[in-house]
Amino acid sequence: MRVLIVGSGGREHALAWAIASSPLLVKLFVAPGNPGTATLAENVPIGALDVAALVAFARAQKIDLVVPGPEAPLVAGLADAMAVAGIRCCGPSAAAAQLEGSKAFAKEICDAAGIPTAAWERFDDAAAALDFVARRGAPIVVKADGLAAGKGVVVAQTEADANAAIHAMMRAHEMGDAGASVVIEACLEGDEVSLFALCDGTDAVLIGAAQDHKRLGDGDTGPNTGGMGAVSPPAGFDAAAQAQAMDMFVRPALAELARREMMFRGILFAGLMLTESGPKLIEYNVRFGDPEAQTLLPRLRTDLLTSLLAACDGELKHISIEQAPLAAVSVVLAARGYPVAYEKGSVIGGLEAAAAVPHAAVFHAGTDIKNGLVVANGGRVLTVCGTGPDLTAARTAAYRAVEAVTWEDKMFRTDIGLRALARTQLS
Ligand code: AMP
Ligand code: GLY
């Protein structure tokens, strides 16, 4: 098999790492990749959004399978273009990718399929949105309809905050077209968990569940980020709950999409809030999470490449995906100043020592090579994943590797997994 992974983050390094170990693999490319993927695959200098160049490359290189990491190429039609070229792509069509590309579309699918989610309304007009907030009061959640690089959701604790979000999105156009329409919804309370399923259009198999730590600081303080760490399995969401969630949030969505002649192939990520009245959908993503991929893939027992091929070929009913009975904890190493204005260019040492820590794996994201040295080149720079028989062992492995990395701008949360650990000890 000749495989092309699309993307350049820690998630894509983890995908490359898992696929590189497949007995089916003949040649692996990553476009554009990063210094971590370069150790496992051939990096190709094509941007993840350059659909035409990706198709031309895949044709020329006789690629058997394209594995997209991020959502934006899918929303831009990568899977459709690969389908026209007769090349398998383990991701949804642009139409089905609207599940992530449009919050209102995702909500419509939920309502049509009876999937529990927060009560919502869509607005194309700022005055109507402001009026709705005045009638409903706070807390309330304002979401830009389109893709906004993780910045399109405002959980407003006051009406003033909600109004400011509506102004920013709909009148100041701070999110461009993504904020031209908004979804305003009820605020849910509870623990958040993420469920990952591999889908072939009609069938779905569970890959696993994880809990992201989105806030920058320890104790879930500070601004929201793309994710500062993750833990799997999440406390309070056991195998039975995960299986039930597949029936509540994944299979009905696939069926509703199929009814609309949109076949969802690829990874469906259901972000759930475990509320007092049961789990509710917060959002769908049409891809793996980052750093959830770095957390789940090291525990995988089933060959990932075989599973992705089965999804593309509509053969998922014949397979299951097994996770080793291990806990996994991932810690993101970000550059000082992230997520606002971060330092670039500082040298990162100790990577070999970190990778040599037993039961730890180091994944690159925002790194570069300068004069033969690895340097920081992004906000989230590395993810370190530790595994072990329990959360304590997984945390120990992860933080040993974190400590082995020598880098003056290193910033990380020290409490990844502690909340899950406290929950586990209570139960
Ligand atoms: P997103 O940027 O779409 O990943 O959403 C960011 C975060 O906003 C989610 O992870 C939740 O923490 C929060 N959020 C989204 N919708 C709701 C809701 N209805 N109630 C409470 N929190 C929400
Ligand atoms: N870590 C959350 C995401 O990838 O969307």
Coordinates of C-alpha atoms and ligand atoms in Angstrom, one line a residue:
M1 CA 0.0 0.0 0.0
R2 CA 1.2 3.5 -0.9
V3 CA -0.3 6.0 1.6
L4 CA -0.5 9.8 1.7
I5 CA -1.3 11.5 5.0
V6 CA -2.4 15.2 4.7
G7 CA -1.5 17.6 7.4
S8 CA 1.5 18.7 9.6
G9 CA 0.6 18.5 13.2
G10 CA 1.0 16.2 16.1
R11 CA -2.1 14.3 15.0
E12 CA -0.5 13.6 11.6
H13 CA 2.7 12.5 13.2
A14 CA 0.7 10.0 15.3
L15 CA -1.2 8.8 12.2
A16 CA 2.2 8.4 10.4
W17 CA 3.6 6.5 13.4
A18 CA 0.6 4.1 13.6
I19 CA 0.5 3.6 9.8
A20 CA 4.3 3.1 9.5
S21 CA 4.0 0.0 11.6
S22 CA 1.5 -1.7 9.3
P23 CA 2.6 -4.8 7.5
L24 CA 0.5 -3.6 4.5
L25 CA 2.6 -0.4 4.1
V26 CA 5.0 -0.1 1.1
K27 CA 5.5 3.7 1.0
L28 CA 4.4 6.5 3.2
F29 CA 4.2 10.2 2.3
V30 CA 3.0 13.1 4.4
A31 CA 2.0 16.5 2.8
P32 CA 3.4 18.8 4.1
G33 CA 4.4 16.9 7.3
N34 CA 6.9 18.1 10.0
P35 CA 10.3 17.0 11.2
G36 CA 8.7 14.2 13.2
T37 CA 6.9 12.7 10.2
A38 CA 10.2 13.0 8.2
T39 CA 11.7 10.3 10.4
L40 CA 8.9 7.8 9.3
A41 CA 7.9 9.0 5.9
E42 CA 8.8 11.1 3.0
N43 CA 7.5 14.7 3.5
V44 CA 6.1 16.3 0.4
P45 CA 6.0 20.1 0.1
I46 CA 2.3 20.5 -0.7
G47 CA 0.0 22.4 1.6
A48 CA -2.9 20.6 3.2
L49 CA -5.4 22.9 1.4
D50 CA -3.9 22.5 -2.1
V51 CA -6.4 20.0 -3.2
A52 CA -5.4 20.1 -6.9
A53 CA -1.7 19.5 -6.1
L54 CA -2.6 16.7 -3.7
V55 CA -4.6 14.9 -6.3
A56 CA -1.9 15.4 -9.0
F57 CA 0.7 14.0 -6.5
A58 CA -1.5 11.1 -5.5
R59 CA -2.1 10.2 -9.2
A60 CA 1.6 10.4 -10.1
Q61 CA 2.7 8.4 -7.1
K62 CA -0.1 5.8 -7.5
I63 CA -1.3 6.4 -4.0
D64 CA -3.7 3.7 -2.7
L65 CA -5.1 5.6 0.3
V66 CA -5.2 9.2 1.3
V67 CA -5.6 9.9 5.1
P68 CA -6.6 13.5 5.8
G69 CA -5.7 14.8 9.2
P70 CA -7.4 18.2 9.5
E71 CA -11.0 19.2 8.6
A72 CA -10.3 22.1 6.2
P73 CA -9.2 20.1 3.2
L74 CA -12.3 17.9 3.6
V75 CA -14.6 20.9 3.8
A76 CA -12.8 22.1 0.7
G77 CA -13.6 18.9 -1.2
L78 CA -10.4 16.7 -0.9
A79 CA -12.4 13.5 -0.7
D80 CA -14.6 14.4 -3.6
A81 CA -11.6 15.3 -5.8
M82 CA -9.8 12.0 -4.8
A83 CA -13.0 10.1 -5.6
V84 CA -13.0 11.6 -9.1
A85 CA -9.4 10.5 -9.5
G86 CA -10.4 7.0 -8.4
I87 CA -8.2 7.2 -5.2
R88 CA -9.4 6.1 -1.8
C89 CA -9.6 8.8 0.7
C90 CA -10.6 8.1 4.3
G91 CA -12.6 11.2 4.9
P92 CA -16.1 12.5 4.2
S93 CA -17.2 14.4 1.1
A94 CA -17.5 18.1 1.3
A95 CA -21.2 17.7 1.7
A96 CA -20.9 15.3 4.7
A97 CA -18.0 17.4 6.1
Q98 CA -20.6 20.1 6.7
L99 CA -21.2 18.2 9.9
E100 CA -18.1 20.2 11.2
G101 CA -18.2 22.9 8.6
S102 CA -21.6 24.3 9.6
K103 CA -22.9 24.2 13.1
A104 CA -26.4 24.8 11.9
F105 CA -26.1 21.8 9.6
A106 CA -24.9 19.6 12.5
K107 CA -27.9 20.8 14.6
E108 CA -30.3 20.0 11.7
I109 CA -29.0 16.5 11.5
C110 CA -29.3 16.1 15.3
D111 CA -32.9 17.3 15.2
A112 CA -33.8 15.1 12.2
A113 CA -32.2 12.0 13.7
G114 CA -33.4 12.5 17.3
I115 CA -29.9 13.1 18.6
P116 CA -29.8 14.8 22.0
T117 CA -28.2 18.3 21.9
A118 CA -28.7 21.7 23.4
A119 CA -31.8 23.6 22.2
W120 CA -30.8 26.0 19.4
E121 CA -31.7 28.6 16.8
R122 CA -29.9 29.9 13.8
F123 CA -29.7 33.6 12.9
D124 CA -28.6 35.4 9.8
D125 CA -29.5 38.7 11.2
A126 CA -27.8 40.4 14.1
A127 CA -30.8 42.3 15.4
A128 CA -32.8 39.0 15.7
A129 CA -29.9 37.3 17.4
L130 CA -29.6 40.2 20.0
D131 CA -33.3 40.0 20.5
F132 CA -33.2 36.3 21.2
V133 CA -30.4 36.8 23.8
A134 CA -32.5 39.5 25.5
R135 CA -35.4 37.1 25.7
R136 CA -33.4 34.0 26.8
G137 CA -30.8 35.6 29.1
A138 CA -27.4 34.2 30.1
P139 CA -25.6 31.9 30.3
I140 CA -26.0 31.2 26.6
V141 CA -23.7 30.0 23.9
V142 CA -23.0 31.9 20.6
K143 CA -21.4 30.0 17.8
A144 CA -20.2 31.2 14.4
D145 CA -21.8 28.8 11.9
G146 CA -18.7 28.2 9.8
L147 CA -15.1 27.0 10.5
A148 CA -13.3 29.5 12.7
A149 CA -10.1 27.7 13.7
G150 CA -11.5 26.8 17.1
K151 CA -12.3 30.4 18.0
G152 CA -15.9 30.5 16.9
V153 CA -17.6 29.5 20.1
V154 CA -18.4 31.9 23.0
V155 CA -19.8 30.5 26.1
A156 CA -21.3 33.7 27.4
Q157 CA -21.9 34.0 31.2
T158 CA -23.6 37.4 30.8
E159 CA -25.9 38.9 28.2
A160 CA -23.3 41.6 27.5
D161 CA -20.8 38.9 26.6
A162 CA -23.3 37.2 24.3
N163 CA -24.1 40.6 22.7
A164 CA -20.4 41.3 22.2
A165 CA -19.9 38.0 20.5
I166 CA -22.9 38.7 18.1
H167 CA -21.4 42.1 17.3
A168 CA -18.0 40.7 16.7
M169 CA -19.2 37.8 14.5
M170 CA -22.1 39.4 12.6
R171 CA -21.4 43.1 12.5
A172 CA -17.6 43.4 12.7
H173 CA -17.1 40.3 10.6
E174 CA -14.2 39.3 12.8
M175 CA -14.5 35.7 11.6
G176 CA -15.2 36.6 8.0
D177 CA -17.9 34.5 6.3
A178 CA -17.8 31.9 9.1
G179 CA -19.6 34.4 11.4
A180 CA -22.2 35.6 8.9
S181 CA -24.7 33.2 10.5
V182 CA -24.7 32.2 14.1
V183 CA -26.2 29.4 16.1
I184 CA -27.3 30.4 19.6
E185 CA -27.9 27.6 22.0
A186 CA -28.6 26.7 25.6
C187 CA -25.6 26.3 27.8
L188 CA -24.9 22.7 29.0
E189 CA -23.2 21.7 32.1
G190 CA -21.2 18.6 32.8
D191 CA -17.9 16.9 32.0
E192 CA -16.9 16.9 28.4
V193 CA -15.7 13.7 26.6
S194 CA -14.8 12.9 23.0
L195 CA -15.9 9.8 21.2
F196 CA -14.1 8.6 18.0
A197 CA -15.7 6.3 15.5
L198 CA -14.5 5.0 12.2
C199 CA -17.3 5.0 9.6
D200 CA -17.8 3.5 6.2
G201 CA -21.0 5.3 5.2
T202 CA -23.4 2.8 6.9
D203 CA -21.5 1.1 9.6
A204 CA -19.4 2.5 12.4
V205 CA -16.8 1.0 14.9
L206 CA -15.6 2.6 18.0
I207 CA -12.0 3.7 18.1
G208 CA -12.0 5.0 21.6
A209 CA -12.8 7.9 23.9
A210 CA -10.7 10.6 25.4
Q211 CA -10.9 13.8 27.4
D212 CA -9.2 16.9 26.2
H213 CA -7.8 19.6 28.4
K214 CA -8.6 22.7 26.4
R215 CA -7.7 25.5 28.8
L216 CA -4.1 26.8 28.8
G217 CA -3.5 26.6 32.5
D218 CA -3.5 24.1 35.4
G219 CA -6.8 23.6 37.0
D220 CA -8.6 24.4 33.7
T221 CA -7.8 28.1 33.9
G222 CA -6.8 30.6 31.3
P223 CA -7.8 30.9 27.7
N224 CA -9.1 28.1 25.5
T225 CA -6.5 26.4 23.2
G226 CA -6.5 23.7 20.6
G227 CA -5.9 21.3 23.5
M228 CA -3.1 21.1 26.0
G229 CA -3.4 17.5 26.8
A230 CA -5.7 14.5 26.8
V231 CA -6.4 11.4 28.8
S232 CA -7.9 8.1 27.7
P233 CA -10.1 6.4 28.8
P234 CA -11.9 9.3 30.4
A235 CA -13.3 8.9 33.9
G236 CA -17.1 8.5 34.1
F237 CA -17.4 7.2 30.5
D238 CA -16.8 3.5 30.6
A239 CA -17.0 1.0 27.7
A240 CA -20.8 0.5 28.2
A241 CA -21.3 4.3 28.0
Q242 CA -19.1 4.5 25.0
A243 CA -21.1 1.7 23.2
Q244 CA -24.3 3.5 24.1
A245 CA -23.0 6.7 22.8
M246 CA -22.2 5.0 19.4
D247 CA -25.9 4.2 19.2
M248 CA -27.0 7.6 20.3
F249 CA -24.6 10.0 18.5
V250 CA -22.8 8.2 15.7
R251 CA -25.1 5.6 14.0
P252 CA -28.2 7.9 13.8
A253 CA -26.1 10.7 12.3
L254 CA -24.7 8.3 9.6
A255 CA -28.2 7.1 8.8
E256 CA -29.6 10.6 8.5
L257 CA -26.7 11.6 6.3
A258 CA -27.2 8.5 4.1
R259 CA -30.9 9.3 3.8
R260 CA -29.7 12.6 2.3
E261 CA -27.4 10.7 0.0
M262 CA -24.3 11.8 1.9
M263 CA -22.1 8.9 2.8
F264 CA -20.0 9.6 5.8
R265 CA -16.7 7.8 5.4
G266 CA -13.8 8.4 7.8
I267 CA -13.4 9.5 11.4
L268 CA -16.4 11.0 13.2
F269 CA -15.5 12.7 16.4
A270 CA -18.5 13.4 18.7
G271 CA -17.9 16.0 21.4
L272 CA -20.2 15.2 24.2
M273 CA -21.3 16.9 27.4
L274 CA -22.2 14.4 30.2
T275 CA -25.1 16.3 31.7
E276 CA -27.3 15.4 34.6
S277 CA -30.0 14.3 32.1
G278 CA -27.6 12.2 30.0
P279 CA -25.0 12.8 27.3
K280 CA -25.7 15.5 24.8
L281 CA -23.9 16.4 21.6
I282 CA -21.8 19.6 21.7
E283 CA -20.4 19.3 18.3
Y284 CA -19.3 16.9 15.5
N285 CA -15.8 17.0 14.0
V286 CA -15.1 15.0 10.8
R287 CA -11.5 14.0 11.8
F288 CA -9.3 12.9 14.7
G289 CA -8.7 15.3 17.5
D290 CA -5.4 16.8 18.3
P291 CA -4.1 15.8 20.9
E292 CA -6.6 13.0 21.1
A293 CA -5.1 11.1 18.2
Q294 CA -1.7 11.1 19.9
T295 CA -3.5 9.7 23.0
L296 CA -5.6 7.0 21.3
L297 CA -3.3 5.7 18.6
P298 CA -0.5 4.5 20.9
R299 CA -3.1 2.2 22.6
L300 CA -4.4 0.7 19.3
R301 CA -3.9 -3.1 19.0
T302 CA -5.6 -3.4 15.6
D303 CA -3.7 -2.4 12.5
L304 CA -4.8 1.2 11.7
L305 CA -4.1 0.9 8.0
T306 CA -6.2 -2.2 7.6
S307 CA -9.1 -0.5 9.5
L308 CA -8.9 2.7 7.4
L309 CA -9.0 0.6 4.2
A310 CA -12.0 -1.3 5.5
A311 CA -13.8 2.0 6.1
C312 CA -13.0 3.2 2.5
D313 CA -14.2 -0.1 1.0
G314 CA -17.5 -0.3 3.0
E315 CA -16.2 -3.4 4.9
L316 CA -16.4 -2.2 8.5
K317 CA -19.0 -4.7 9.5
H318 CA -16.3 -7.4 9.3
I319 CA -13.9 -5.7 11.7
S320 CA -13.5 -4.4 15.2
I321 CA -10.9 -2.1 16.6
E322 CA -9.2 -3.2 19.7
Q323 CA -7.5 -0.9 22.3
A324 CA -5.0 -2.3 24.7
P325 CA -6.3 -2.2 28.3
L326 CA -3.9 0.7 29.1
A327 CA -4.4 4.2 30.2
A328 CA -2.8 7.0 28.1
V329 CA -2.0 10.6 29.0
S330 CA -0.8 13.1 26.5
V331 CA 0.9 16.4 27.4
V332 CA 1.3 19.2 24.9
L333 CA 4.4 21.2 25.0
A334 CA 3.6 24.7 23.8
A335 CA 5.8 27.7 23.2
R336 CA 5.8 30.5 25.7
G337 CA 3.2 33.0 24.7
Y338 CA 0.8 30.5 23.2
P339 CA -2.1 30.9 22.2
V340 CA -1.5 34.6 21.6
A341 CA 1.9 35.6 20.4
Y342 CA 4.5 32.9 20.9
E343 CA 8.2 32.6 20.6
K344 CA 9.7 30.8 17.5
G345 CA 13.2 29.6 16.7
S346 CA 14.5 28.4 20.1
V347 CA 16.4 25.1 20.0
I348 CA 14.7 22.0 21.4
G349 CA 17.0 19.4 22.9
G350 CA 16.6 16.1 24.8
L351 CA 14.2 14.6 22.2
E352 CA 16.1 11.3 22.0
A353 CA 16.2 11.1 25.8
A354 CA 12.4 11.8 25.9
A355 CA 11.7 9.2 23.2
A356 CA 13.8 6.7 25.2
V357 CA 11.6 7.0 28.3
P358 CA 9.9 3.6 28.6
H359 CA 6.2 3.7 27.4
A360 CA 6.5 7.2 26.1
A361 CA 6.2 8.5 22.6
V362 CA 7.1 12.0 21.3
F363 CA 5.1 13.5 18.5
H364 CA 6.1 16.7 16.6
A365 CA 3.8 19.5 15.6
G366 CA 5.2 23.0 15.4
T367 CA 8.9 22.1 14.9
D368 CA 11.4 22.9 12.2
I369 CA 15.0 22.0 11.5
K370 CA 17.5 24.8 11.4
N371 CA 21.2 24.1 10.9
G372 CA 20.6 20.5 11.8
L373 CA 18.9 21.3 15.1
V374 CA 15.2 21.0 16.0
V375 CA 13.7 24.4 16.7
A376 CA 10.3 25.6 17.8
N377 CA 8.1 26.9 14.9
G378 CA 4.5 27.0 16.2
G379 CA 2.2 27.3 19.1
R380 CA 1.7 23.7 20.0
V381 CA 5.2 22.3 19.4
L382 CA 5.3 18.7 20.7
T383 CA 3.0 16.2 22.3
V384 CA 4.3 13.5 24.6
C385 CA 2.1 10.5 25.2
G386 CA 2.7 8.1 28.1
T387 CA 0.9 4.8 28.5
G388 CA 0.7 2.4 31.4
P389 CA -1.5 -0.1 33.2
D390 CA -3.3 2.8 35.0
L391 CA -3.5 6.6 34.9
T392 CA -0.7 7.1 37.5
A393 CA 1.7 5.0 35.4
A394 CA 0.7 6.7 32.2
R395 CA 1.2 10.2 33.8
T396 CA 4.6 9.2 35.2
A397 CA 5.8 8.0 31.7
A398 CA 4.4 11.1 30.0
Y399 CA 5.9 13.6 32.5
R400 CA 9.3 11.9 32.6
A401 CA 9.5 12.4 28.8
V402 CA 8.3 16.0 29.2
E403 CA 11.1 16.7 31.7
A404 CA 13.6 15.1 29.4
V405 CA 12.9 17.7 26.7
T406 CA 15.2 20.7 27.2
W407 CA 13.8 23.9 25.7
E408 CA 13.9 27.4 27.1
D409 CA 10.4 28.3 25.9
K410 CA 8.7 25.1 27.1
M411 CA 5.3 25.5 28.6
F412 CA 3.0 22.7 29.6
R413 CA 0.2 21.8 32.0
T414 CA 1.3 19.8 35.0
D415 CA -2.1 18.4 35.8
I416 CA -3.1 16.4 32.7
G417 CA -5.0 13.4 34.0
L418 CA -5.2 14.5 37.6
R419 CA -9.0 15.2 37.4
A420 CA -9.6 11.8 35.8
L421 CA -7.4 10.2 38.5
A422 CA -9.4 11.9 41.3
R423 CA -12.7 10.7 39.7
T424 CA -11.3 7.1 39.4
Q425 CA -10.3 7.1 43.0
L426 CA -13.7 8.3 44.2
S427 CA -15.6 5.8 42.2
Ligands
AMP1 P1 -15.5 24.2 19.8 O1 -14.6 25.4 19.6 O2 -16.6 24.0 18.8 O3 -14.6 23.0 20.1 O4 -16.2 24.4 21.2 C1 -15.5 24.9 22.2 C2 -16.1 24.6 23.6 O5 -17.2 25.3 23.8 C3 -16.5 23.2 23.8 O6 -15.5 22.3 24.0 C4 -17.3 23.4 25.1 O7 -16.5 23.4 26.2 C5 -18.0 24.7 24.8 N1 -19.4 24.6 24.4 C6 -19.8 24.4 23.2 N2 -21.2 24.3 23.2 C7 -21.6 24.4 24.4 C8 -22.8 24.4 25.1 N3 -24.0 24.3 24.4 N4 -22.8 24.5 26.5 C9 -21.7 24.6 27.2 N5 -20.5 24.7 26.6 C10 -20.4 24.6 25.3
GLY2 N1 -8.6 18.7 20.7 C1 -9.8 19.1 20.0 C2 -9.8 19.1 18.6 O1 -9.0 18.5 17.9 O2 -10.8 19.6 18.0

